[in-house]
Amino acid sequence: MKSSMIKTSFGLLLSTFLSLSLASADAPPKETPPNIVFFFADDQTTDTLGCYGNAVIKTPNIDQLAARGTRFENAFVSQPICWVSRTSILTGLTGRSYGEKDRPEFARPDAVETLYSDLLRRSGYRTGYFGKWHAKMPKDFVRQDHFDEFEAIGRNPYYKKQADGSLRHETEVIVDRGVEFIQNQPAGKPFALNLWFNACHAEDNDRRPGIGHFPWPRTVDGMYDDVTIAPPRLNDPAIFDSLPGFLQTTIGRERYFWRWNTDQKYQTNMRSYYRMVSGIDGAIGRFMAALESAGLADNTIIVYSADNGYYMANRGLAGKWSHYDEAIRVPLIVMDPRLPAEAKGKTTAALATNLDFPATFLDWADVEIPQRYQGRSLVPITTGNVPSDWRSETFHEHFAERKRIPAFEGLRSDRYKYVRYFDHGNHEFLHDLKNDPNELVNLVDDPKHAATLSEFRDRTTKKVAALGGPLNPLKAFSESTAPHPKASANVSAKLDREGFVRVFDGKTLKGWDGDKAYWSVQDGALTGVTDGSLKSNRFITWKHSTIRNFELRVKVKVTAGGNSGLQYRGTSRPDLGLDIVSGYQCDVVAKVPKYNGMLYEEKGRRILAHANEKVVVDADGNSWVVGKLNDDNFASAAFDTNQWHDYRVLVEGNHHRHWIDGRPTADLIDLDEKGRSLEGVLAVQVHVGPAMKIQYKDFKIKHLPDDLDLLEPDEVQIPADAYGVRPQGRLPKSWKAPIYGQR
């Protein structure tokens, strides 16, 4: 009996085991959760990608992602500023919903206790974060606790010194970390990797056009040098003039003068910005190759987007921060290699926001999406199945840096956009996006749109209430700039009673950029020292602004054999070195009167006027001596070494003048339109040659009005007996100066 029962029980167990085994064999294998890589750029509009229609920029790797995935034509951010946009992605909440009541741009502890990365980790994902963080978290928040691997990699500076002493751009360093992350990925474990770039954000404290303000990876040196970038699409001054005063005087206008306000500056900075984008693209290509090499590409979803848009001189503005589409629209590309061919290479007009990202990531990972999230998963859209109840409008706001940036709130549908600037008398905008896609006409006062205005106004009020309610009134607002300053270089400058800007603080190299192997502060002076082994001149450059029309004053002391110069209206030359500058120069040469205080030009024209010469450079670039500035005793003026001397440079339009200790040393009118420069950076140099020490102190500059008249050829007389300036270098003994009247 007992044996029979045992046999029966064994039979039942065997039968059950076999049935389960057969059922398991018949069931489809469970899919491996996909890996997720999120590339996130800074300050990028859709206008700067090839796949969005830019025919100039080179972004083949990002374009390829779009060709293999879904490109969103209507992706927006809820708030167009770095840290709020980024925190919204981490939390799934708008700034108004995650922020403190009195400081809404600062996250509450409960709102950031669990990030989407935490939810992915709990479900078995290995998570990584490398790059820009810039989120205003609670005091006790520990960033690295929310990721398996974390490294904040910022700018300031963009070029990171490596163990071997070389410099590497942050874009490349971030992708280096990403490649290392996937190379160390355990088999069979899914991962979610965030690579959040600082590019294409400008170096705001370095306003030198080009590689100073928009530093690019050196792998793209020279790219776009042969391209003339088209002017801003919304470049008509009337567009800026139509803005309300509080938008004309905000930091968007202030920074316009830092980077876009002249054709030369615009071209230089746009080329540099494009290089930053192409630098990101190249780094993404390198990562994709590493992903393929690791055997992970077929199960890795790639997302590319940006934290906000960018004006790039449209509407006469810089930055982001306001309600127009240039600020809130961003690129969004999703490439899921698991989807069938018919689902790839698609574009969608469905409205997407940065709030959708965390819900989408969790959906891919088959993790429950928290009820508090204010976005929705984009997965159905990427598979071509837009839900019937998909959103028909998006909410937008801005309240960060509220004392300096006008705050607004409003709604955008596919037809209309409504916003109100609630700290400025509830100033309202209503745009018809179908008939006025550039948002140039405000329909608020149009009776035909009164019902639409009222409807959007009410819906905005209800949305604000649902997200946390109105913000407390602002106590004071600070304007950043005059809409049209007399001297644009004075924007954000601190002037003394005489109108001068202090260039050097007498204590540190703050505000200057150069190789510290040659430059330091000694005895309260900006000091350059060389040992006589220099192979090329080395510069240190002032970063605060470019200079156009100005008066410069500085005390200078140089050792015997020393050779230096005050470089102005200069241009950065990264092709020669990160610290190299070319431009006009007031020479500082010990014990050589014919050179000390002369006007030299590093760009290639070389000596324009020896000291004591009054010169006119004609329209063809030839320099003619038209007179002397001092009597014949000038040659004995040695300007002794190891003593302080007062140097003064005055540049008004195309008229240049130099003085040393009150004695004029150069007076030149530059009529050469092709060769001259009307704006550039300020720098000083140490020169090849004997060992030397050069010192500058009491360094200050007065920026004169931008619109000073230029002298024209018909206003400047060159006498028939004027003779050519002696060229630099050895000349044959038979050389004679050409005579103007004998040309």
XYZ file of C-alpha atoms in Angstrom:
743
model
C 0.000 0.000 0.000
C 2.750 2.372 0.981
C 4.819 1.422 -2.099
C 1.798 1.967 -4.343
C 1.244 5.447 -2.928
C 4.882 6.361 -3.509
C 4.699 5.179 -7.113
C 1.500 7.180 -7.668
C 2.982 10.359 -6.175
C 6.143 9.964 -8.252
C 4.028 9.506 -11.362
C 2.080 12.647 -10.659
C 5.280 14.637 -10.101
C 6.827 13.279 -13.279
C 3.688 14.061 -15.246
C 3.575 17.588 -13.867
C 7.272 18.150 -14.636
C 6.875 16.890 -18.198
C 3.801 19.015 -18.806
C 5.548 22.118 -17.501
C 8.615 21.365 -19.601
C 6.507 20.928 -22.718
C 4.575 24.122 -21.984
C 7.853 25.976 -21.460
C 9.218 24.617 -24.722
C 6.111 25.738 -26.610
C 6.115 29.289 -25.078
C 8.036 32.020 -26.947
C 11.285 33.050 -25.230
C 11.029 36.144 -23.091
C 12.559 39.166 -24.821
C 15.722 40.647 -23.347
C 14.931 44.174 -22.114
C 16.398 46.766 -24.476
C 19.354 48.941 -23.606
C 18.764 52.695 -23.687
C 21.270 55.418 -24.596
C 20.193 59.035 -24.196
C 22.350 61.636 -25.976
C 21.396 65.075 -24.684
C 22.760 68.313 -26.185
C 22.660 71.805 -24.724
C 21.226 74.903 -26.400
C 20.362 73.349 -29.740
C 17.635 74.281 -32.143
C 16.363 71.963 -34.869
C 17.793 74.413 -37.421
C 21.301 73.066 -36.771
C 20.915 69.456 -37.903
C 21.062 68.089 -41.420
C 18.073 65.796 -40.929
C 15.967 68.834 -40.000
C 16.822 70.617 -43.240
C 20.134 72.419 -42.672
C 22.039 71.924 -45.928
C 25.334 73.317 -44.602
C 25.982 71.551 -41.322
C 27.587 68.106 -41.339
C 25.814 65.696 -38.971
C 25.935 62.331 -40.784
C 25.694 60.169 -37.661
C 22.692 61.965 -36.188
C 21.105 62.015 -39.640
C 21.617 58.259 -39.826
C 19.800 57.826 -36.502
C 16.868 59.736 -38.001
C 16.996 57.583 -41.150
C 16.748 54.458 -38.991
C 14.232 55.803 -36.498
C 11.560 58.416 -35.851
C 12.176 62.158 -36.136
C 9.787 64.388 -34.203
C 8.876 67.637 -35.933
C 7.068 69.049 -32.904
C 9.156 68.306 -29.826
C 9.207 71.007 -27.160
C 10.488 71.676 -23.650
C 8.206 72.738 -20.857
C 10.668 75.424 -19.687
C 13.491 76.708 -21.911
C 16.402 76.875 -19.493
C 19.077 74.297 -18.726
C 18.503 73.146 -15.177
C 14.713 73.193 -15.109
C 14.489 71.277 -18.377
C 16.973 68.708 -17.100
C 15.302 68.303 -13.713
C 11.949 67.831 -15.441
C 13.430 64.874 -17.291
C 14.861 63.353 -14.133
C 11.598 63.747 -12.208
C 8.877 63.611 -14.870
C 7.458 66.879 -13.502
C 7.243 70.474 -14.689
C 9.276 73.001 -12.780
C 6.173 74.403 -11.142
C 5.316 70.915 -9.878
C 8.717 69.799 -8.574
C 9.902 73.145 -7.168
C 9.715 74.822 -3.802
C 6.879 77.290 -3.391
C 9.059 80.352 -2.853
C 11.938 79.051 -4.995
C 10.256 77.045 -7.735
C 13.446 76.415 -9.689
C 14.845 74.470 -6.696
C 13.611 70.891 -6.405
C 11.785 69.694 -3.300
C 13.250 66.624 -1.535
C 10.106 64.543 -2.100
C 10.087 65.353 -5.816
C 13.614 64.050 -6.403
C 13.708 61.200 -3.920
C 13.142 58.718 -6.763
C 14.396 59.498 -10.261
C 13.620 57.438 -13.340
C 17.118 55.980 -13.052
C 16.233 54.583 -9.619
C 13.191 52.823 -11.045
C 15.280 51.327 -13.828
C 17.886 50.090 -11.341
C 15.216 48.388 -9.254
C 14.099 46.496 -12.345
C 17.595 45.183 -13.020
C 19.108 47.887 -15.225
C 22.694 49.069 -14.862
C 22.584 52.860 -15.103
C 25.253 55.370 -16.053
C 25.416 59.142 -16.177
C 28.307 61.138 -17.632
C 28.273 64.833 -18.479
C 26.504 68.024 -17.557
C 24.345 67.872 -14.443
C 23.262 71.455 -13.620
C 20.151 70.617 -11.600
C 19.274 72.615 -8.470
C 18.683 69.847 -5.971
C 18.037 69.873 -2.205
C 20.964 70.347 0.142
C 21.372 66.679 1.097
C 20.791 65.274 -2.399
C 23.636 62.964 -3.502
C 23.718 62.657 -7.284
C 25.835 59.529 -7.538
C 23.434 57.593 -5.304
C 20.940 57.520 -8.171
C 23.189 55.830 -10.753
C 25.482 52.823 -10.796
C 28.182 54.930 -12.417
C 28.198 58.722 -12.283
C 30.615 61.468 -13.245
C 29.639 65.092 -13.611
C 31.666 66.558 -16.475
C 31.152 70.279 -16.942
C 32.552 73.098 -19.010
C 34.628 76.004 -17.665
C 36.863 74.960 -19.265
C 35.704 72.829 -22.157
C 39.210 71.473 -22.682
C 40.101 68.973 -19.959
C 43.754 68.319 -19.149
C 44.574 64.617 -19.421
C 47.123 62.559 -17.501
C 49.670 63.016 -20.289
C 49.204 66.804 -20.234
C 47.171 66.950 -23.438
C 43.791 68.680 -23.690
C 40.589 66.844 -24.577
C 37.184 68.410 -25.251
C 34.373 67.602 -22.826
C 32.265 66.128 -25.640
C 35.017 63.593 -26.293
C 35.581 62.904 -22.599
C 31.877 62.212 -22.047
C 31.812 59.726 -24.911
C 35.082 58.201 -23.667
C 33.265 57.403 -20.418
C 30.286 56.054 -22.345
C 32.479 53.722 -24.382
C 34.176 52.472 -21.210
C 30.745 51.892 -19.681
C 29.551 49.596 -22.471
C 32.902 47.823 -22.715
C 32.469 46.849 -19.053
C 28.820 45.874 -19.453
C 27.993 42.467 -17.850
C 26.532 39.961 -20.291
C 22.768 39.527 -20.129
C 22.146 42.668 -18.058
C 20.344 45.651 -19.630
C 21.718 49.148 -19.251
C 20.498 52.736 -19.451
C 23.209 55.263 -20.250
C 22.889 59.052 -20.137
C 25.493 61.045 -22.078
C 24.564 64.684 -21.448
C 26.782 67.124 -23.311
C 27.664 70.695 -22.342
C 27.945 71.529 -26.035
C 26.624 73.604 -27.658
C 26.453 75.991 -24.682
C 28.666 79.053 -24.990
C 31.408 79.791 -22.512
C 29.569 82.786 -21.084
C 32.604 84.115 -19.215
C 34.731 84.021 -22.347
C 33.378 86.356 -24.998
C 36.201 86.038 -27.483
C 34.541 85.095 -30.777
C 35.228 81.632 -32.066
C 37.066 79.055 -30.020
C 36.845 81.263 -26.934
C 33.066 81.605 -26.823
C 32.068 78.391 -28.614
C 34.963 75.938 -28.080
C 34.819 72.950 -30.398
C 36.590 69.569 -30.358
C 39.857 69.947 -32.213
C 38.911 67.021 -34.457
C 36.739 69.450 -36.437
C 39.322 72.228 -36.791
C 38.851 74.179 -39.995
C 35.380 72.842 -40.717
C 33.098 75.547 -42.219
C 35.993 77.999 -42.722
C 35.036 78.176 -46.398
C 31.322 78.649 -45.716
C 29.372 81.880 -45.363
C 26.540 81.197 -42.945
C 23.184 82.631 -43.976
C 21.950 85.524 -41.817
C 19.306 84.809 -39.187
C 15.958 83.888 -40.687
C 14.197 86.518 -38.547
C 16.802 89.223 -38.993
C 14.643 92.256 -39.794
C 15.299 94.933 -37.104
C 11.574 95.682 -37.147
C 10.965 92.282 -35.539
C 13.091 93.204 -32.539
C 11.615 96.696 -32.392
C 8.124 95.193 -32.148
C 8.962 93.309 -28.946
C 7.715 94.719 -25.639
C 10.290 96.633 -23.645
C 10.797 93.915 -21.046
C 11.982 91.510 -23.766
C 14.182 94.145 -25.415
C 16.158 94.699 -22.210
C 16.522 91.162 -20.881
C 19.631 88.953 -20.885
C 18.573 87.637 -24.287
C 19.459 91.057 -25.661
C 22.482 91.445 -23.397
C 24.034 88.252 -24.746
C 23.163 89.216 -28.296
C 25.900 91.838 -27.958
C 28.298 89.197 -26.678
C 28.034 87.011 -29.757
C 25.880 88.134 -32.704
C 25.808 91.919 -33.099
C 28.276 92.308 -35.998
C 28.566 90.365 -39.238
C 32.114 89.294 -38.422
C 31.185 88.122 -34.934
C 28.096 86.336 -36.263
C 30.043 84.436 -38.921
C 32.858 83.523 -36.542
C 30.545 82.314 -33.789
C 28.137 80.497 -36.095
C 30.992 78.535 -37.663
C 32.238 77.719 -34.182
C 28.779 76.651 -33.034
C 28.415 74.439 -36.099
C 31.753 72.832 -35.234
C 30.458 72.066 -31.749
C 27.443 70.317 -33.286
C 29.647 68.386 -35.714
C 31.889 67.516 -32.771
C 28.918 65.939 -31.010
C 28.013 64.113 -34.201
C 31.504 62.696 -34.591
C 31.556 61.558 -30.968
C 28.200 59.829 -31.447
C 29.605 58.051 -34.496
C 32.517 56.808 -32.407
C 30.137 55.572 -29.705
C 27.921 53.786 -32.238
C 30.975 51.986 -33.635
C 31.934 50.883 -30.113
C 28.358 49.718 -29.500
C 28.483 47.625 -32.647
C 31.889 46.233 -31.724
C 30.555 45.201 -28.298
C 27.699 43.293 -29.955
C 25.086 45.490 -28.286
C 23.777 47.576 -31.192
C 20.843 45.351 -32.172
C 19.168 45.708 -28.784
C 20.065 49.305 -27.911
C 17.602 52.169 -28.378
C 19.166 55.577 -29.085
C 17.517 58.875 -28.171
C 18.880 62.282 -29.228
C 17.479 65.589 -28.005
C 18.393 68.934 -26.380
C 17.471 70.787 -23.210
C 16.092 73.867 -24.987
C 16.210 75.743 -28.273
C 18.417 78.686 -29.194
C 17.713 82.062 -30.815
C 21.060 82.483 -32.598
C 20.308 86.156 -33.367
C 16.753 85.541 -34.581
C 14.496 88.404 -33.429
C 17.649 90.263 -32.321
C 18.067 87.914 -29.362
C 20.504 85.374 -27.960
C 19.960 82.445 -25.635
C 16.498 80.989 -25.001
C 14.229 81.998 -22.099
C 11.086 83.261 -23.823
C 8.005 81.839 -25.485
C 8.835 81.794 -29.198
C 9.399 78.461 -30.924
C 13.108 79.191 -31.391
C 13.416 78.802 -27.605
C 11.067 75.914 -26.843
C 11.375 73.678 -29.925
C 14.103 71.011 -29.772
C 15.310 68.144 -31.928
C 14.093 64.685 -30.956
C 15.144 61.488 -32.677
C 14.336 57.985 -31.440
C 16.051 55.006 -33.075
C 14.829 51.572 -31.971
C 16.698 48.874 -33.959
C 14.161 46.224 -32.937
C 11.357 47.770 -34.971
C 10.476 46.488 -38.449
C 11.761 48.286 -41.520
C 8.398 49.931 -42.228
C 8.586 51.735 -38.853
C 11.983 53.312 -39.597
C 12.881 56.575 -41.296
C 9.590 58.173 -40.284
C 8.694 61.698 -39.192
C 5.821 62.520 -36.909
C 3.892 65.708 -36.211
C 2.698 64.392 -32.832
C 3.353 66.830 -29.989
C 6.140 65.623 -27.689
C 7.765 67.231 -24.647
C 10.792 66.601 -22.470
C 8.338 65.393 -19.804
C 7.740 62.327 -21.982
C 11.292 61.003 -21.738
C 11.209 59.272 -18.330
C 7.849 57.626 -19.055
C 9.215 56.405 -22.393
C 12.352 54.949 -20.817
C 10.306 53.085 -18.217
C 7.896 51.826 -20.864
C 10.759 50.321 -22.880
C 11.990 48.622 -19.710
C 8.496 47.305 -18.910
C 8.526 49.235 -15.626
C 5.327 50.722 -14.228
C 5.113 54.456 -14.945
C 4.416 56.491 -11.785
C 1.009 58.150 -11.658
C 2.639 61.480 -10.758
C 4.505 61.694 -14.073
C 3.128 64.492 -16.238
C 4.373 63.123 -19.550
C 3.386 60.081 -21.577
C 5.321 57.288 -23.223
C 6.372 57.993 -26.805
C 6.628 54.285 -27.599
C 3.286 54.107 -29.468
C 4.338 57.011 -31.682
C 7.667 55.420 -32.561
C 5.814 52.269 -33.628
C 3.438 54.279 -35.824
C 0.380 53.945 -33.582
C -0.453 57.413 -32.294
C -3.129 57.022 -29.602
C -6.486 58.590 -30.400
C -6.342 60.532 -27.139
C -2.839 61.906 -27.734
C -2.343 65.470 -26.500
C -3.423 68.353 -28.706
C -1.519 71.070 -26.817
C 1.541 71.554 -24.624
C 2.115 73.703 -21.550
C 5.089 76.062 -21.321
C 6.439 78.325 -18.606
C 9.513 80.191 -17.413
C 10.307 81.436 -13.954
C 14.022 80.681 -13.454
C 16.265 83.688 -12.761
C 12.987 85.523 -12.470
C 14.538 88.810 -11.386
C 16.405 89.033 -14.704
C 14.357 86.910 -17.126
C 10.689 87.745 -17.806
C 8.468 84.950 -16.486
C 5.602 83.535 -18.549
C 3.091 80.695 -18.731
C 0.869 79.477 -21.527
C -0.318 76.826 -23.954
C 0.670 75.831 -27.481
C -1.603 73.836 -29.793
C -1.016 72.928 -33.417
C -2.940 76.095 -34.369
C -2.478 78.693 -31.625
C -0.011 79.740 -28.997
C -1.069 81.753 -25.961
C 1.252 83.069 -23.242
C 1.150 85.724 -20.561
C 4.136 87.357 -18.868
C 2.691 87.444 -15.396
C 5.378 89.655 -13.790
C 4.854 92.314 -16.455
C 1.201 93.218 -16.122
C 0.051 89.896 -17.591
C 1.256 91.046 -20.998
C -0.336 88.545 -23.382
C 0.522 87.053 -26.763
C -1.763 85.102 -29.070
C -0.216 83.732 -32.261
C -1.964 81.946 -35.121
C 0.673 79.319 -35.940
C -1.071 78.223 -39.134
C -1.229 81.637 -40.783
C 1.727 83.169 -38.931
C 4.258 80.369 -38.259
C 6.995 82.906 -37.449
C 4.884 84.364 -34.615
C 5.244 87.935 -35.842
C 1.654 89.060 -35.245
C 0.092 89.372 -31.805
C -3.666 88.847 -32.083
C -4.512 89.782 -28.513
C -6.238 93.006 -29.584
C -7.940 91.503 -32.637
C -11.718 91.273 -31.990
C -11.988 88.315 -34.393
C -9.894 86.262 -31.985
C -11.496 87.386 -28.737
C -13.194 84.028 -28.163
C -9.995 82.105 -28.842
C -8.091 84.405 -26.484
C -10.632 83.918 -23.731
C -10.623 80.149 -24.203
C -6.831 79.867 -24.012
C -6.668 82.273 -21.096
C -9.088 80.125 -19.086
C -7.401 76.849 -19.997
C -4.014 78.242 -19.009
C -5.386 79.303 -15.625
C -6.790 75.808 -15.038
C -3.539 74.167 -16.125
C -1.495 76.383 -13.811
C -3.787 75.463 -10.909
C -3.419 71.758 -11.686
C 0.379 71.973 -11.774
C 0.806 73.801 -8.480
C -0.871 77.157 -8.760
C 0.284 80.692 -9.501
C 3.623 81.898 -8.205
C 4.007 84.593 -5.593
C 4.352 88.135 -7.001
C 7.829 89.307 -7.952
C 9.210 92.143 -5.818
C 11.574 93.675 -8.384
C 12.818 93.081 -11.931
C 16.284 94.098 -13.171
C 16.891 95.110 -16.773
C 20.121 93.715 -18.239
C 20.889 96.151 -21.038
C 19.693 99.025 -23.146
C 18.167 97.767 -26.407
C 20.743 99.714 -28.444
C 23.741 100.636 -26.240
C 26.176 103.276 -27.429
C 29.083 100.890 -26.891
C 28.096 97.237 -27.023
C 31.291 96.198 -25.223
C 30.019 98.056 -22.153
C 27.108 95.631 -21.831
C 27.593 93.912 -18.436
C 30.750 95.980 -17.787
C 31.466 97.954 -14.616
C 32.585 101.485 -15.459
C 34.500 103.883 -13.224
C 33.668 107.574 -12.992
C 35.626 108.345 -16.142
C 33.945 105.550 -18.078
C 36.884 103.140 -17.985
C 36.664 99.390 -17.439
C 39.292 97.800 -15.233
C 40.961 95.154 -17.383
C 43.265 93.641 -14.741
C 42.506 93.388 -11.016
C 46.141 93.519 -9.883
C 45.835 90.235 -7.978
C 44.839 87.357 -10.259
C 44.600 86.298 -13.894
C 40.817 86.317 -13.613
C 39.315 87.453 -16.890
C 42.414 86.487 -18.883
C 43.306 83.340 -20.796
C 46.844 82.258 -21.576
C 49.515 79.690 -20.874
C 50.513 79.933 -17.204
C 53.953 78.668 -18.132
C 54.579 82.222 -19.342
C 52.030 84.381 -17.518
C 51.474 85.137 -13.840
C 50.876 88.010 -11.430
C 53.992 89.485 -9.827
C 54.161 92.613 -7.699
C 50.602 93.531 -8.625
C 51.344 93.393 -12.355
C 50.324 91.130 -15.212
C 53.677 89.526 -15.900
C 55.095 87.598 -18.841
C 58.428 85.794 -18.535
C 60.447 83.822 -21.099
C 63.862 82.156 -20.891
C 64.895 82.860 -24.469
C 63.841 79.467 -25.830
C 60.474 80.469 -27.323
C 59.753 79.158 -30.811
C 56.674 81.372 -31.309
C 55.107 84.337 -29.560
C 52.784 83.490 -26.647
C 49.726 85.554 -25.795
C 47.380 86.144 -22.916
C 43.948 87.436 -23.938
C 41.267 89.421 -22.152
C 38.020 87.438 -22.148
C 35.394 89.979 -21.093
C 34.505 91.394 -24.495
C 35.689 92.269 -27.943
C 36.864 95.834 -28.471
C 35.924 98.153 -31.295
C 36.433 101.865 -30.649
C 38.332 102.520 -27.450
C 40.914 104.355 -25.397
C 43.379 102.121 -23.566
C 45.763 103.158 -20.798
C 48.349 100.991 -19.073
C 51.712 101.230 -17.323
C 54.403 99.037 -18.878
C 57.818 97.866 -17.663
C 60.178 95.665 -19.664
C 63.649 94.248 -19.114
C 66.578 94.801 -21.456
C 66.157 92.907 -24.701
C 62.420 92.592 -24.086
C 59.877 92.577 -26.874
C 56.125 92.609 -26.334
C 53.051 94.388 -27.535
C 49.509 95.503 -26.861
C 47.436 93.446 -29.280
C 44.022 94.888 -30.196
C 41.141 94.141 -32.549
C 42.802 90.739 -32.704
C 41.581 87.356 -33.909
C 42.131 84.010 -32.195
C 44.284 81.615 -34.232
C 43.566 78.086 -32.961
C 45.286 76.733 -36.065
C 48.522 78.013 -34.531
C 47.650 77.420 -30.861
C 44.857 78.015 -28.358
C 46.563 81.145 -27.033
C 47.704 82.661 -30.337
C 46.209 85.962 -31.538
C 46.747 88.039 -34.660
C 45.771 91.679 -35.092
C 46.963 95.251 -34.658
C 49.731 95.823 -32.140
C 51.256 98.730 -30.269
C 54.797 97.421 -29.917
C 56.746 97.406 -26.664
C 60.439 97.066 -27.565
C 63.178 97.862 -25.067
C 65.698 100.522 -26.086
C 64.690 100.605 -29.790
C 62.866 103.901 -30.429
C 61.905 103.166 -34.042
C 59.935 100.119 -32.908
C 58.721 101.094 -29.446
C 55.126 102.269 -29.792
C 54.936 101.590 -33.519
C 51.887 100.044 -35.200
C 52.381 96.469 -36.285
C 49.863 93.986 -37.658
C 50.219 90.278 -36.891
C 47.662 89.220 -39.535
C 50.203 89.573 -42.327
C 50.632 93.229 -43.221
C 53.357 93.458 -40.547
C 54.864 96.940 -39.954
C 52.227 99.538 -40.827
C 54.004 102.508 -39.228
C 57.355 102.786 -37.472
C 57.393 104.867 -34.316
C 57.220 108.620 -34.990
C 55.586 108.140 -38.393
C 52.242 109.528 -39.444
C 50.880 107.055 -41.979
C 47.969 106.464 -44.304
C 47.273 102.928 -45.526
C 45.624 103.340 -48.925
C 42.690 101.315 -50.220
C 45.087 98.787 -51.799
C 46.895 98.132 -48.509
C 50.043 100.217 -49.163
C 51.442 102.228 -46.222
C 52.572 105.809 -46.931
C 54.436 108.079 -44.536
C 52.713 111.446 -44.718
C 54.587 113.180 -41.889
C 56.493 112.949 -38.612
C 54.965 113.170 -35.133
C 57.957 114.562 -33.206
C 61.118 116.517 -33.884
C 64.416 114.912 -34.834
C 65.319 114.363 -31.168
C 62.710 111.577 -30.980
C 65.362 109.018 -31.949
C 67.152 109.647 -28.659
C 64.048 108.799 -26.622
C 65.156 105.439 -25.234
C 62.208 104.795 -22.893
C 64.498 103.198 -20.331
C 64.124 99.553 -19.399
C 63.094 98.379 -15.923
C 61.058 101.549 -15.445
C 57.323 102.112 -15.676
C 56.086 103.980 -18.731
C 52.597 105.191 -19.585
C 51.209 103.693 -22.795
C 48.051 105.007 -24.390
C 46.179 103.682 -27.442
C 43.237 105.526 -28.990
C 41.299 103.900 -31.830
C 38.324 105.665 -33.393
C 36.902 103.932 -36.442
C 39.878 103.417 -38.759
C 42.071 106.041 -37.078
C 44.764 104.628 -34.764
C 46.991 106.624 -32.381
C 49.632 105.551 -29.847
C 51.506 107.457 -27.122
C 54.299 106.634 -24.669
C 54.711 108.939 -21.670
C 52.579 111.512 -23.461
C 54.667 111.533 -26.649
C 52.862 110.366 -29.831
C 54.481 107.327 -31.424
C 51.960 106.355 -34.103
C 49.165 108.035 -36.047
C 47.621 105.917 -38.786
C 44.500 105.961 -40.934
C 43.640 102.538 -42.377
C 41.680 102.805 -45.647
C 42.249 99.143 -46.592
C 38.777 97.586 -46.314
C 39.989 94.073 -47.101
C 42.957 94.081 -44.733
C 41.758 96.071 -41.765
C 39.761 94.935 -38.773
C 37.151 97.027 -37.011
C 36.621 94.771 -33.998
C 38.435 91.992 -32.148
C 40.023 90.923 -28.887
C 42.578 92.546 -26.586
C 45.774 90.649 -25.764
C 49.413 91.110 -24.768
C 52.382 88.936 -25.710
C 55.818 87.686 -24.886
C 58.078 87.491 -27.904
C 60.628 85.104 -29.338
C 64.184 86.290 -28.763
C 66.234 86.969 -25.641
C 65.030 86.092 -22.156
C 62.698 88.827 -20.961
C 60.186 89.985 -18.415
C 57.267 92.224 -19.367
C 54.834 93.721 -16.853
C 51.526 95.565 -17.197
C 49.597 97.324 -14.434
C 46.899 99.971 -13.985
C 45.357 98.407 -17.082
C 42.047 99.981 -18.143
C 39.975 100.604 -21.243
C 37.198 103.010 -22.181
C 34.794 101.689 -24.801
C 33.779 104.440 -27.198
C 30.539 104.445 -29.245
C 30.160 101.676 -31.807
C 28.955 103.942 -34.587
C 31.907 106.302 -34.955
C 32.346 107.331 -38.594
C 35.040 105.746 -40.728
C 37.328 108.010 -42.706
C 36.864 107.475 -46.449
C 39.552 107.762 -49.170
C 38.092 110.971 -50.554
C 38.442 112.572 -47.101
C 42.136 111.732 -46.663
C 44.881 113.503 -48.624
C 48.085 111.596 -49.347
C 50.746 114.129 -50.445
C 52.640 113.451 -53.660
C 55.927 113.320 -51.727
C 54.663 110.712 -49.247
C 56.966 107.696 -49.219
C 56.458 104.051 -48.471
C 56.980 102.630 -45.010
C 60.161 100.573 -44.901
C 59.187 96.882 -44.916
C 60.273 94.487 -42.220
C 63.306 92.291 -42.775
C 66.532 92.615 -44.712
C 66.359 94.678 -47.891
C 68.915 95.059 -50.674
C 71.249 98.013 -50.301
C 69.723 99.478 -53.434
C 66.245 99.583 -51.898
C 64.577 102.974 -52.015
C 61.229 103.892 -50.615
C 58.575 104.314 -53.321
C 57.146 107.824 -53.699
C 53.386 108.203 -53.773
C 53.395 110.693 -56.637
C 55.666 108.450 -58.734
C 53.586 105.292 -58.632
